[in-house]
Amino acid sequence: MPELRKDPIVGRWVIIAHERARRPHDFKAEPTSHAQSKVCPFCEGNEDMTPPEILAYRDSGSRPNGPGWRVRVVPNRFPALKIEGELDKRGDGIYDRMAGVGAHEVIIESPRHHVTMATLPEENIRDVLWVYRDRLVDLKRDRRLVHGMLFKNVGEGGGASLEHTHSQLIVTPIVPISVWEEMTGSLEFFNYRGRCIYCDMVQQEAAVEKRVVLDTPHFTAFCPYASRFPFETWIVPKAHESHFENIPKPAVDDLAHVMHQVLNKLELALDAPSYNYIVHTAPFDHSGLPHYHWHVEVIPRLTKVAGFEWGSGFYINPVPPEHAAAFLREVEIATSHPGVAARERTSGGRPQPLASKVP
Amino acid sequence: MPELRKDPIVGRWVIIAHERARRPHDFKAEPTSHAQSKVCPFCEGNEDMTPPEILAYRDSGSRPNGPGWRVRVVPNRFPALKIEGELDKRGDGIYDRMAGVGAHEVIIESPRHHVTMATLPEENIRDVLWVYRDRLVDLKRDRRLVHGMLFKNVGEGGGASLEHTHSQLIVTPIVPISVWEEMTGSLEFFNYRGRCIYCDMVQQEAAVEKRVVLDTPHFTAFCPYASRFPFETWIVPKAHESHFENIPKPAVDDLAHVMHQVLNKLELALDAPSYNYIVHTAPFDHSGLPHYHWHVEVIPRLTKVAGFEWGSGFYINPVPPEHAAAFLREVEIATSHPGVAARERTSGGRPQPLASKVP
């Protein structure tokens, strides 16, 4: 059973994975880049290579754990947390620990191997978003669990271990420290001004325009004022709502469009970079918070994080968000229409380098 | 001039480097691994390739910016922050910013190219530690600056851009968020229990022993209970003291020994891994804090950080600190005596893999 342990100084929890513990000599070779096995366990037809599915959106008539699905959710074969067991909260001298209870699921976003989230048609992205929502709604019924984090790792620099397009959901029995910091920071602002800070950000970004990447009926996508990373892009809903799982259907349709646009802009501008995206949403045990506002953060992995960043929490960003947004705005992406197959990847339409556009 | 910008939600500052701003096409090639130039600017004899030195420990009779030094401090040629100018604190709508004023210095730890901090004799490490202390004492006189972070990046995974052994000092006009979190977390503990949490940790680690790597008259080196990373090792002074720059001379001698031992143990156990170490010390404008306790955190870079860690602040560590410490304890390193040249690197004396030692 994995174990959750708390740093007694800053309150950060870590997952100590006893069972899949690695030995020193495991690290001596080049950090394992999980050699791609020849057969992909996420491809249609290989459903028996994964644990049994938790959920799938399927063609009518198709059978669980067989072909005929569009999006498929399975337990992670090497879970960071395990769904069985009690929390078993205990002290250990001055320290605190509990059992590593939680859920760790993989959302396979397409039955086909040679697509990416950016090349998926918008209707498929909508399916993925509905699956995100369905899994959160299901897992929040478990009274041991308090927060669900949806995220996607793409490419070597993004920490992906399998190429086939997928995202992950980790549901934890405590609120992760970064979520806690967002909750308390936004509450402080709310207590002081009586407004949601994310709503204020959306308003100011729309007014000054220079950091906006894309503006749609339900969302503003922008490079945040204090971007940690080059081309960091946040997708924030215009309507105030603390919980992703409460997203209305028209907003799902629009979000699929925005994600398609933003991910394609990043792919074209940066030549298919490694990236992560993370759905930031409020913990389960609250609802309708006036101070918190769910959103998606997309982070291309272009720069290295080293000792200064690790020690200080300060980040050095060599691309001002105003430059990044100006460049991304210029990248034109065709809207994908339902039923249209993944577009061919070409370099046509690639904009000029930033140097010639931004003074 | 670089700019400091504050994230309005969590209060994290970032450095936006306007001047060395990179263009999107700079990121398209493989992330720049700063091609090693053939001539190393940090080697003895190439002193004119760096900006003029700020400090050097030199043989008597040698001249500034010429050969004859043991440790040499120069301004970073591409500084994240600049020492000239006013802070110019201003609002920008709902956001906060100030000018990127600060110091960014490089401590060149040896005139010779083919040594590492681990292979340096202890007397050289003592010099490096005294330089750390001298630079902090000098820079804290600048009333615009509030915190100094000393850190070292080693290897590709550690984010090093030059091979020649060196560390860096970044002094900032605001307290970095991670330091702030340690300060407030330890203050909370102190207010509740009336004791320093780090002193408590040292006591408990000494009592239970299983996470201790090395115990000396002035320091306990241990793998912390909630280690974020495999083989993470903290070096904590036994005597309570909030500020590194107040370190007594006998403790400097002992710390040089402990660092020599710990870095060599990691080198041998993990085959010269990439790593970072960071000196955690209190901000300048306090002194003699009863709740904070300076220390050094050494972090081998063996695992990747991906979307979950970025989003949650949770870390998944596949090596329990008890296993890591047991393994590192077994690695025997000869004590380096003053005047002894860097030892030959051999794999002799390497301990058995952990699997055979720990059940």
XYZ file of C-alpha atoms in Angstrom:
718
model
C 0.000 0.000 0.000
C 1.409 3.441 -0.844
C 1.687 5.859 2.065
C 0.861 9.561 2.295
C 3.280 11.572 4.416
C 3.126 15.222 5.367
C 6.045 17.614 5.435
C 5.659 19.108 8.916
C 7.049 22.502 7.900
C 5.112 23.586 4.828
C 2.270 21.047 5.016
C 3.006 19.468 1.636
C 2.030 15.813 1.275
C 4.016 13.257 -0.670
C 3.129 9.784 -1.874
C 5.722 7.221 -0.834
C 5.281 4.303 -3.206
C 6.549 1.330 -1.194
C 5.389 -1.346 -3.563
C 6.869 -0.117 -6.755
C 9.926 1.073 -4.840
C 12.908 1.387 -7.086
C 16.444 0.364 -6.212
C 19.458 2.625 -6.566
C 20.736 0.692 -9.559
C 17.420 1.347 -11.327
C 18.494 4.973 -11.515
C 22.001 4.328 -12.742
C 21.071 3.870 -16.362
C 19.681 6.818 -18.287
C 16.450 7.817 -16.472
C 14.044 5.192 -17.787
C 12.223 6.614 -20.768
C 9.801 3.688 -20.527
C 10.813 1.945 -23.711
C 7.753 1.894 -25.950
C 6.584 -1.652 -26.207
C 5.785 -2.654 -29.750
C 2.124 -3.233 -28.989
C 0.243 -0.254 -27.559
C -2.114 -1.218 -24.715
C -4.303 1.822 -25.413
C -5.076 0.993 -29.070
C -8.430 -0.383 -30.170
C -8.262 -4.157 -30.262
C -5.819 -4.371 -27.338
C -8.403 -3.795 -24.604
C -7.300 -6.954 -22.780
C -3.884 -5.347 -22.145
C -5.381 -2.865 -19.646
C -7.256 -3.497 -16.404
C -11.032 -3.762 -17.020
C -12.622 -0.484 -18.052
C -14.389 1.789 -15.553
C -16.273 3.736 -18.199
C -16.355 3.914 -21.979
C -18.362 5.875 -24.511
C -19.194 3.143 -27.006
C -21.037 2.449 -30.223
C -24.337 0.823 -29.471
C -23.971 -2.935 -29.661
C -20.273 -2.976 -28.749
C -19.193 -4.804 -25.624
C -17.225 -3.645 -22.570
C -13.487 -4.275 -22.912
C -13.767 -4.850 -26.642
C -13.512 -2.542 -29.679
C -16.146 0.053 -30.595
C -15.325 2.856 -28.090
C -14.522 6.513 -28.571
C -13.159 7.337 -25.088
C -12.224 4.723 -22.507
C -11.326 4.986 -18.805
C -9.255 2.303 -17.082
C -7.440 2.108 -13.741
C -3.755 3.001 -13.975
C -1.798 -0.252 -14.045
C 0.804 1.286 -11.698
C -1.398 3.477 -9.507
C 0.090 6.159 -7.276
C -2.841 5.586 -4.888
C -5.120 2.589 -4.322
C -8.878 2.633 -4.135
C -9.254 -0.076 -1.467
C -8.795 0.341 2.268
C -9.233 2.726 5.146
C -7.346 6.001 5.556
C -5.659 4.796 8.743
C -4.545 8.286 9.803
C -1.735 8.126 12.358
C 1.059 10.134 13.886
C 4.645 8.970 13.662
C 6.435 11.022 16.318
C 6.164 14.617 15.126
C 5.071 13.476 11.668
C 1.681 12.659 10.134
C 0.819 9.921 7.689
C -2.121 8.047 6.252
C -2.650 5.185 3.864
C -2.343 5.995 0.172
C -6.049 5.638 -0.545
C -7.337 7.254 -3.718
C -8.107 6.749 -7.370
C -5.692 6.844 -10.274
C -7.382 6.476 -13.637
C -6.298 6.813 -17.250
C -8.586 8.440 -19.816
C -7.738 7.091 -23.275
C -8.873 9.871 -25.560
C -9.031 8.019 -28.874
C -8.929 4.418 -30.101
C -6.383 5.489 -32.730
C -2.665 5.668 -32.042
C -1.570 8.370 -34.459
C -3.635 11.278 -33.243
C -2.964 13.935 -30.626
C -5.389 15.970 -28.558
C -4.686 18.810 -31.013
C -5.515 16.751 -34.100
C -8.682 15.215 -32.626
C -11.890 16.705 -34.043
C -13.775 18.909 -31.612
C -16.555 16.353 -31.210
C -14.032 13.895 -29.789
C -12.665 16.518 -27.408
C -16.221 17.069 -26.206
C -16.466 13.377 -25.389
C -13.227 13.615 -23.403
C -14.570 16.604 -21.453
C -17.809 14.760 -20.661
C -15.797 11.800 -19.434
C -13.803 14.130 -17.151
C -17.051 15.398 -15.717
C -18.649 11.962 -15.351
C -15.640 10.568 -13.471
C -15.547 13.497 -11.039
C -19.270 13.177 -10.357
C -18.859 9.462 -9.693
C -15.757 9.679 -7.501
C -16.976 12.541 -5.311
C -19.529 10.127 -3.876
C -16.677 8.357 -2.083
C -16.587 10.045 1.329
C -12.898 9.218 1.848
C -11.862 11.368 -1.118
C -11.758 15.156 -1.259
C -10.210 16.353 -4.510
C -9.829 15.242 -8.121
C -7.015 16.441 -10.364
C -7.313 15.962 -14.120
C -4.108 16.411 -16.063
C -2.360 15.488 -19.261
C 1.342 14.814 -19.880
C 2.507 15.086 -23.490
C 5.986 14.321 -24.780
C 9.285 13.545 -23.107
C 9.515 16.944 -21.408
C 5.931 16.647 -20.191
C 6.718 13.397 -18.418
C 4.579 11.162 -20.650
C 5.429 7.479 -20.458
C 3.124 6.318 -23.262
C 2.668 7.987 -26.619
C -0.994 7.121 -27.264
C -3.089 10.191 -26.412
C -4.441 10.017 -22.856
C -4.996 12.047 -19.738
C -5.114 11.033 -16.088
C -7.215 11.584 -13.006
C -5.784 11.342 -9.501
C -8.278 11.648 -6.674
C -6.780 12.227 -3.228
C -7.962 11.916 0.380
C -6.486 15.317 1.242
C -6.502 18.648 -0.603
C -3.210 19.048 -2.521
C -1.115 21.960 -1.274
C -1.214 23.851 -4.576
C -4.998 23.662 -4.613
C -5.051 24.764 -0.984
C -2.905 27.769 -1.846
C -5.249 28.784 -4.656
C -8.257 28.352 -2.387
C -6.812 30.420 0.454
C -5.311 33.065 -1.834
C -8.577 33.590 -3.682
C -10.532 33.592 -0.397
C -8.280 36.319 0.980
C -8.957 38.442 -2.092
C -12.685 37.753 -1.788
C -12.738 38.715 1.880
C -10.963 41.960 1.066
C -12.796 43.016 -2.095
C -15.933 40.930 -2.169
C -15.135 39.701 -5.672
C -13.670 36.607 -7.308
C -10.093 37.285 -8.369
C -10.446 35.100 -11.471
C -13.504 37.105 -12.577
C -11.415 40.267 -12.103
C -8.584 38.770 -14.163
C -10.920 37.857 -17.013
C -12.300 41.413 -16.990
C -8.913 43.075 -16.963
C -7.495 40.765 -19.647
C -10.485 41.434 -21.903
C -10.057 45.171 -21.361
C -6.315 45.411 -22.052
C -6.402 42.677 -24.734
C -2.631 42.312 -25.095
C -2.395 38.976 -23.250
C -5.518 37.443 -24.807
C -4.982 34.458 -27.106
C -8.619 33.699 -27.866
C -11.987 35.057 -26.815
C -15.173 33.003 -27.256
C -18.734 33.244 -25.895
C -17.892 31.214 -22.760
C -14.114 31.447 -22.333
C -11.138 33.761 -22.342
C -7.796 32.160 -23.106
C -4.836 34.313 -22.103
C -1.176 34.204 -21.133
C -1.280 35.187 -17.450
C 0.383 38.397 -16.249
C 2.778 36.459 -14.001
C 3.367 33.508 -16.363
C 5.895 31.094 -14.863
C 6.693 29.522 -18.218
C 7.009 30.709 -21.837
C 3.655 30.427 -23.634
C 1.800 29.376 -20.477
C -1.889 29.778 -21.375
C -4.919 29.741 -19.081
C -8.428 28.976 -20.285
C -10.883 30.601 -17.869
C -14.696 30.438 -18.098
C -16.395 33.840 -18.183
C -19.231 32.690 -15.928
C -18.249 32.274 -12.288
C -18.234 28.636 -11.156
C -15.960 26.905 -8.652
C -16.443 23.294 -9.806
C -15.577 21.979 -13.252
C -18.158 19.212 -12.954
C -20.962 21.804 -12.955
C -20.068 22.956 -16.489
C -23.183 23.522 -18.671
C -23.439 21.761 -22.025
C -22.985 24.878 -24.218
C -19.774 25.580 -22.317
C -18.522 22.034 -22.972
C -19.024 22.553 -26.687
C -17.211 25.874 -26.511
C -14.383 24.504 -24.351
C -13.757 21.738 -26.892
C -13.386 24.462 -29.513
C -11.068 26.573 -27.342
C -8.865 23.606 -26.433
C -8.650 22.563 -30.065
C -7.609 26.090 -31.018
C -5.143 26.661 -28.189
C -3.427 23.273 -28.464
C -3.113 23.657 -32.229
C -1.716 27.162 -31.891
C 0.918 25.841 -29.494
C 1.689 22.882 -31.765
C 2.184 25.103 -34.780
C 3.984 27.944 -33.036
C 6.382 25.691 -31.131
C 6.618 22.608 -33.380
C 4.662 20.098 -31.289
C 6.230 20.889 -27.911
C 6.044 18.731 -24.818
C 3.334 20.154 -22.578
C 1.058 19.591 -19.623
C -2.425 20.795 -19.016
C -4.162 20.692 -15.681
C -7.818 21.246 -14.808
C -7.889 23.366 -11.644
C -11.154 22.790 -9.763
C -12.372 23.181 -6.173
C -12.277 20.317 -3.654
C -15.317 18.020 -3.484
C -16.609 18.948 -0.067
C -17.543 22.486 -0.945
C -20.024 23.633 -3.495
C -20.798 26.932 -5.075
C -17.782 28.793 -3.655
C -17.996 32.528 -4.406
C -14.210 33.004 -4.352
C -12.865 30.120 -6.454
C -13.160 29.675 -10.207
C -12.233 26.522 -12.108
C -9.964 26.848 -15.133
C -7.469 24.978 -17.298
C -3.740 25.782 -17.277
C -1.740 24.745 -20.350
C 2.033 24.730 -19.866
C 4.453 24.036 -22.727
C 7.651 22.456 -21.381
C 10.303 24.566 -23.073
C 12.595 25.615 -20.253
C 14.331 23.697 -17.488
C 13.563 24.063 -13.845
C 16.737 24.115 -11.741
C 17.998 24.808 -8.221
C 16.793 28.402 -7.980
C 13.234 27.549 -8.944
C 13.162 24.492 -6.651
C 14.462 26.452 -3.704
C 12.604 29.699 -4.114
C 9.362 29.014 -5.941
C 10.428 31.938 -8.136
C 10.377 31.313 -11.878
C 12.450 32.978 -14.564
C 10.445 33.373 -17.762
C 12.346 34.541 -20.840
C 9.189 35.247 -22.887
C 6.929 38.087 -21.675
C 3.296 36.899 -21.801
C 2.394 39.885 -23.995
C 4.833 38.611 -26.659
C 3.646 35.032 -26.298
C -0.021 36.024 -26.642
C 0.650 38.289 -29.640
C 2.371 35.416 -31.365
C -0.306 32.838 -30.531
C -3.094 35.172 -31.662
C -1.524 35.310 -35.119
C -1.451 31.554 -35.578
C -4.549 30.705 -37.568
C -6.202 27.362 -37.021
C -9.154 26.144 -39.049
C -12.193 25.298 -36.939
C -12.674 21.566 -36.910
C -16.214 20.550 -37.805
C -17.942 17.505 -36.438
C -17.077 14.481 -38.491
C -14.016 15.967 -40.108
C -11.085 13.618 -39.788
C -7.881 14.702 -38.125
C -6.272 17.266 -40.380
C -3.002 16.676 -42.131
C -0.061 18.170 -40.300
C 1.553 20.719 -42.554
C 3.678 23.722 -41.871
C 1.600 25.849 -44.217
C 0.124 28.907 -42.629
C 2.857 29.101 -40.024
C 3.250 32.714 -39.002
C 6.425 34.696 -39.210
C 8.750 34.541 -36.252
C 7.788 36.839 -33.436
C 10.721 39.166 -34.060
C 9.030 40.588 -37.141
C 5.638 41.030 -35.480
C 6.360 42.458 -32.089
C 8.585 45.484 -31.693
C 15.580 45.677 -17.174
C 13.937 42.454 -16.012
C 10.582 42.818 -14.282
C 9.185 41.119 -11.177
C 5.503 40.265 -11.381
C 3.271 38.788 -8.729
C 0.666 36.100 -9.256
C -2.365 37.701 -7.591
C -3.839 34.388 -6.470
C -1.060 32.538 -4.663
C 1.387 35.450 -4.243
C 4.199 33.801 -6.200
C 6.576 36.185 -7.967
C 8.118 35.539 -11.354
C 10.997 37.203 -13.148
C 10.030 38.280 -16.659
C 13.298 38.661 -18.561
C 12.474 41.195 -21.245
C 15.998 41.731 -22.459
C 17.040 38.213 -23.072
C 13.538 37.438 -24.333
C 13.530 34.422 -26.556
C 11.542 34.056 -29.751
C 9.243 31.127 -30.485
C 11.639 29.709 -33.061
C 14.350 29.610 -30.378
C 12.345 26.844 -28.766
C 11.744 24.839 -31.905
C 15.093 23.141 -31.934
C 15.969 20.796 -29.089
C 15.806 22.893 -25.908
C 19.153 24.699 -25.988
C 21.655 22.670 -24.026
C 23.997 25.685 -24.154
C 26.580 24.166 -26.464
C 29.791 23.926 -24.474
C 32.219 26.340 -26.001
C 35.647 24.862 -26.448
C 37.238 27.321 -24.076
C 35.823 27.310 -20.545
C 35.361 30.839 -19.130
C 35.647 29.498 -15.588
C 39.098 27.903 -15.969
C 42.238 29.471 -14.532
C 43.894 31.613 -17.198
C 40.573 32.615 -18.819
C 39.647 35.234 -16.212
C 39.110 37.855 -18.921
C 36.207 35.817 -20.309
C 34.029 36.656 -17.283
C 32.897 40.032 -15.952
C 35.406 41.442 -13.423
C 35.523 39.483 -10.174
C 33.589 40.575 -7.089
C 35.628 38.477 -4.685
C 38.372 35.882 -4.916
C 40.392 33.907 -2.414
C 43.882 34.235 -3.909
C 47.484 33.316 -3.361
C 49.353 36.255 -1.935
C 50.939 38.212 -4.728
C 48.403 37.203 -7.383
C 46.375 39.944 -9.050
C 42.607 40.391 -9.385
C 41.208 38.886 -12.599
C 44.348 36.871 -13.190
C 45.443 33.351 -12.182
C 46.308 32.329 -8.626
C 42.815 31.978 -7.084
C 41.137 29.126 -5.265
C 37.504 30.342 -5.337
C 36.288 33.222 -7.488
C 32.987 35.140 -7.555
C 31.842 36.979 -10.677
C 28.546 38.524 -11.782
C 26.434 36.208 -13.924
C 26.920 37.247 -17.549
C 23.177 36.751 -18.184
C 21.725 37.881 -14.860
C 18.134 37.104 -13.913
C 18.143 40.343 -11.887
C 20.231 43.518 -12.140
C 21.984 45.293 -9.322
C 21.410 48.857 -10.565
C 18.242 50.892 -10.213
C 15.292 51.582 -7.984
C 12.581 49.074 -7.147
C 9.890 51.160 -8.844
C 6.993 49.283 -7.217
C 3.748 49.843 -9.108
C 0.309 48.450 -9.660
C -0.863 47.381 -13.107
C -4.639 47.154 -12.752
C -5.215 44.313 -10.291
C -1.596 43.175 -10.635
C 1.626 44.143 -8.848
C 5.084 44.549 -10.307
C 8.475 45.998 -9.547
C 11.787 46.349 -11.336
C 13.980 43.272 -11.426
C 16.572 44.623 -9.012
C 18.839 42.119 -7.335
C 22.144 40.309 -7.510
C 23.002 37.243 -9.540
C 26.510 35.953 -8.914
C 28.459 32.859 -9.874
C 30.797 31.188 -7.394
C 33.502 29.316 -9.311
C 34.537 26.614 -6.864
C 37.864 25.581 -8.343
C 40.306 26.866 -10.957
C 40.467 23.354 -12.409
C 37.974 22.052 -14.951
C 37.989 18.354 -14.215
C 36.848 18.303 -10.621
C 33.420 18.186 -9.053
C 32.248 19.421 -5.690
C 32.448 15.786 -4.570
C 36.038 15.311 -5.679
C 37.252 18.609 -4.213
C 39.281 18.188 -1.009
C 37.497 19.327 2.121
C 39.746 22.351 2.513
C 38.504 23.662 -0.843
C 34.891 23.077 0.170
C 35.592 25.134 3.301
C 36.736 27.995 1.099
C 33.522 27.743 -0.912
C 31.452 27.868 2.285
C 33.342 30.913 3.533
C 32.703 32.614 0.202
C 28.979 31.871 0.540
C 29.038 33.506 3.942
C 31.103 36.518 2.866
C 28.818 37.286 -0.068
C 25.664 37.113 2.078
C 27.206 39.402 4.687
C 28.155 41.897 1.974
C 24.856 41.862 0.082
C 22.597 42.125 3.110
C 23.934 45.689 3.553
C 21.926 46.671 0.459
C 18.626 47.910 1.896
C 16.724 47.120 -1.304
C 17.416 43.395 -0.960
C 15.792 40.981 1.460
C 16.861 37.407 0.758
C 19.819 35.486 -0.654
C 19.506 32.029 -2.168
C 22.632 29.936 -2.681
C 22.215 26.966 -4.953
C 24.052 24.595 -7.212
C 22.935 22.948 -10.451
C 24.871 19.856 -11.527
C 24.368 17.921 -14.754
C 21.787 18.049 -17.497
C 18.912 17.033 -15.206
C 19.995 19.615 -12.639
C 19.733 22.398 -15.197
C 23.457 23.185 -15.354
C 24.511 25.150 -18.408
C 28.270 24.987 -17.810
C 30.217 21.940 -16.726
C 32.971 23.638 -14.682
C 32.051 23.292 -10.991
C 30.208 26.378 -9.724
C 27.297 27.497 -7.623
C 25.114 30.601 -7.812
C 23.695 33.255 -5.541
C 20.494 35.109 -6.374
C 19.547 37.926 -4.025
C 15.994 39.215 -4.378
C 14.080 42.336 -3.311
C 11.176 40.224 -2.027
C 11.067 37.002 -0.003
C 10.625 34.036 -2.365
C 7.341 32.205 -1.827
C 8.979 28.902 -0.850
C 11.030 30.661 1.817
C 7.900 32.457 2.972
C 6.104 29.129 3.308
C 8.926 27.680 5.402
C 8.987 30.781 7.580
C 5.245 30.804 8.211
C 4.996 27.028 8.623
C 7.781 26.935 11.177
C 6.371 29.994 12.963
C 3.000 28.292 13.271
C 4.663 25.263 14.869
C 6.643 27.524 17.184
C 3.550 29.433 18.265
C 1.783 26.160 19.041
C 4.579 24.227 20.732
C 7.185 26.816 21.635
C 9.897 24.859 19.868
C 11.712 24.937 16.548
C 10.367 22.259 14.224
C 13.790 21.642 12.698
C 15.278 21.062 16.163
C 12.462 18.569 16.773
C 13.191 16.834 13.476
C 16.894 16.510 14.276
C 16.016 15.012 17.667
C 13.523 12.527 16.280
C 15.797 11.489 13.408
C 18.687 10.914 15.809
C 16.403 8.853 18.054
C 14.891 6.588 15.386
C 18.121 6.469 13.327
C 16.615 4.779 10.270
C 16.626 7.890 8.066
C 20.054 9.154 9.165
C 22.787 9.147 6.527
C 25.555 10.706 8.606
C 25.898 12.087 12.117
C 28.775 14.440 13.033
C 29.470 16.784 15.974
C 27.641 19.707 14.355
C 25.282 18.195 11.763
C 22.740 15.482 11.118
C 22.304 14.466 7.488
C 19.098 12.538 6.877
C 16.559 11.626 4.210
C 13.468 13.549 5.348
C 10.305 11.697 6.404
C 8.289 13.303 3.589
C 11.027 13.219 0.916
C 9.699 14.548 -2.378
C 12.456 12.897 -4.397
C 14.433 9.632 -4.221
C 17.597 10.063 -2.123
C 16.684 13.635 -1.124
C 19.065 14.426 1.763
C 18.936 17.313 4.222
C 21.967 18.524 6.155
C 20.729 20.246 9.312
C 22.919 21.886 11.982
C 22.353 20.550 15.502
C 22.638 23.997 17.065
C 19.649 26.251 16.482
C 20.410 29.168 14.149
C 18.189 30.868 11.592
C 20.878 32.474 9.408
C 23.558 30.559 7.517
C 25.884 33.576 7.602
C 26.179 33.254 11.403
C 27.795 29.812 11.126
C 30.750 29.387 13.555
C 34.122 28.328 12.211
C 34.125 24.798 13.717
C 30.758 24.223 12.019
C 32.177 25.346 8.647
C 34.947 22.756 8.976
C 32.419 20.093 9.874
C 29.976 21.110 7.100
C 32.758 20.797 4.516
C 33.290 17.250 5.772
C 29.573 16.416 5.719
C 29.080 17.819 2.207
C 32.107 15.929 0.963
C 30.720 12.729 2.436
C 27.120 13.173 1.319
C 27.927 14.259 -2.248
C 30.383 11.382 -2.624
C 27.871 8.893 -1.284
C 25.333 10.111 -3.831
C 27.919 10.032 -6.624
C 28.907 6.475 -5.842
C 25.441 5.152 -5.071
C 23.817 6.685 -8.126
C 26.703 6.944 -10.614
C 27.288 10.702 -10.626
C 23.651 11.784 -10.891
C 22.421 15.231 -11.850
C 21.546 17.077 -8.649
C 20.758 20.394 -7.033
C 21.585 21.620 -3.589
C 20.071 24.682 -2.008
C 21.047 26.538 1.149
C 17.818 27.418 2.962
C 18.342 30.451 5.181
C 16.161 33.178 6.734
C 15.537 36.525 5.025
C 17.984 39.349 5.765
C 15.717 41.637 7.702
C 15.272 39.354 10.673
C 17.907 38.057 12.988
C 18.003 35.374 15.576
C 14.600 33.879 14.747
C 13.594 31.244 17.313
C 11.408 29.322 14.852
C 13.544 29.047 11.702
C 16.657 26.933 11.216
C 18.982 27.148 8.230
C 19.906 23.922 6.431
C 21.047 22.487 3.100
C 18.763 20.366 0.900
C 20.452 18.059 -1.601
C 18.182 16.710 -4.339
C 19.355 14.155 -6.900
C 17.425 14.590 -10.160
C 16.374 11.026 -10.885
C 12.669 11.271 -11.580
C 10.598 13.492 -13.834
C 8.145 16.051 -12.617
C 4.947 15.999 -14.676
C 1.411 17.386 -14.758
C 0.251 15.933 -11.459
C 3.153 17.387 -9.493
C 2.855 20.773 -11.238
C -0.845 20.974 -10.570
C -1.031 19.574 -7.083
C 2.293 20.226 -5.369
C 2.059 16.541 -4.422
C 5.117 14.439 -5.215
C 5.291 10.722 -5.913
C 8.492 9.249 -4.534
C 9.274 5.648 -5.504
C 12.085 5.256 -2.925
C 11.084 5.359 0.771
C 13.563 7.589 2.637
C 14.318 4.731 5.055
C 15.591 2.629 2.112
C 17.537 5.545 0.646
C 19.213 6.337 3.970
C 20.061 2.690 4.650
C 21.740 2.495 1.288
C 23.638 5.771 1.621
C 24.853 4.852 5.120
C 26.537 1.773 3.658
C 28.500 3.688 1.043
C 31.928 4.225 2.543
C 33.850 7.333 1.592
C 37.385 8.033 2.739
C 37.766 11.272 4.641
C 39.640 13.736 2.512
C 42.577 15.283 4.340
C 43.839 18.769 3.733
C 46.223 18.846 0.834
C 45.178 15.508 -0.580
C 44.535 15.825 -4.285
C 41.185 14.886 -5.738
C 40.848 11.144 -5.467
C 40.764 8.909 -8.480
C 37.256 7.984 -9.514
C 36.916 4.239 -9.321
C 33.986 1.990 -8.821
C 35.845 0.012 -6.182
C 34.133 -0.177 -2.842
C 30.709 0.312 -4.371
C 28.162 -1.344 -2.124
C 25.791 -4.055 -3.168
C 22.484 -2.949 -4.656
C 19.894 -2.097 -2.067
C 17.817 -5.163 -2.838
C 20.286 -7.376 -1.016
C 20.561 -5.082 1.991
C 17.041 -4.021 2.804
C 14.231 -6.517 3.021
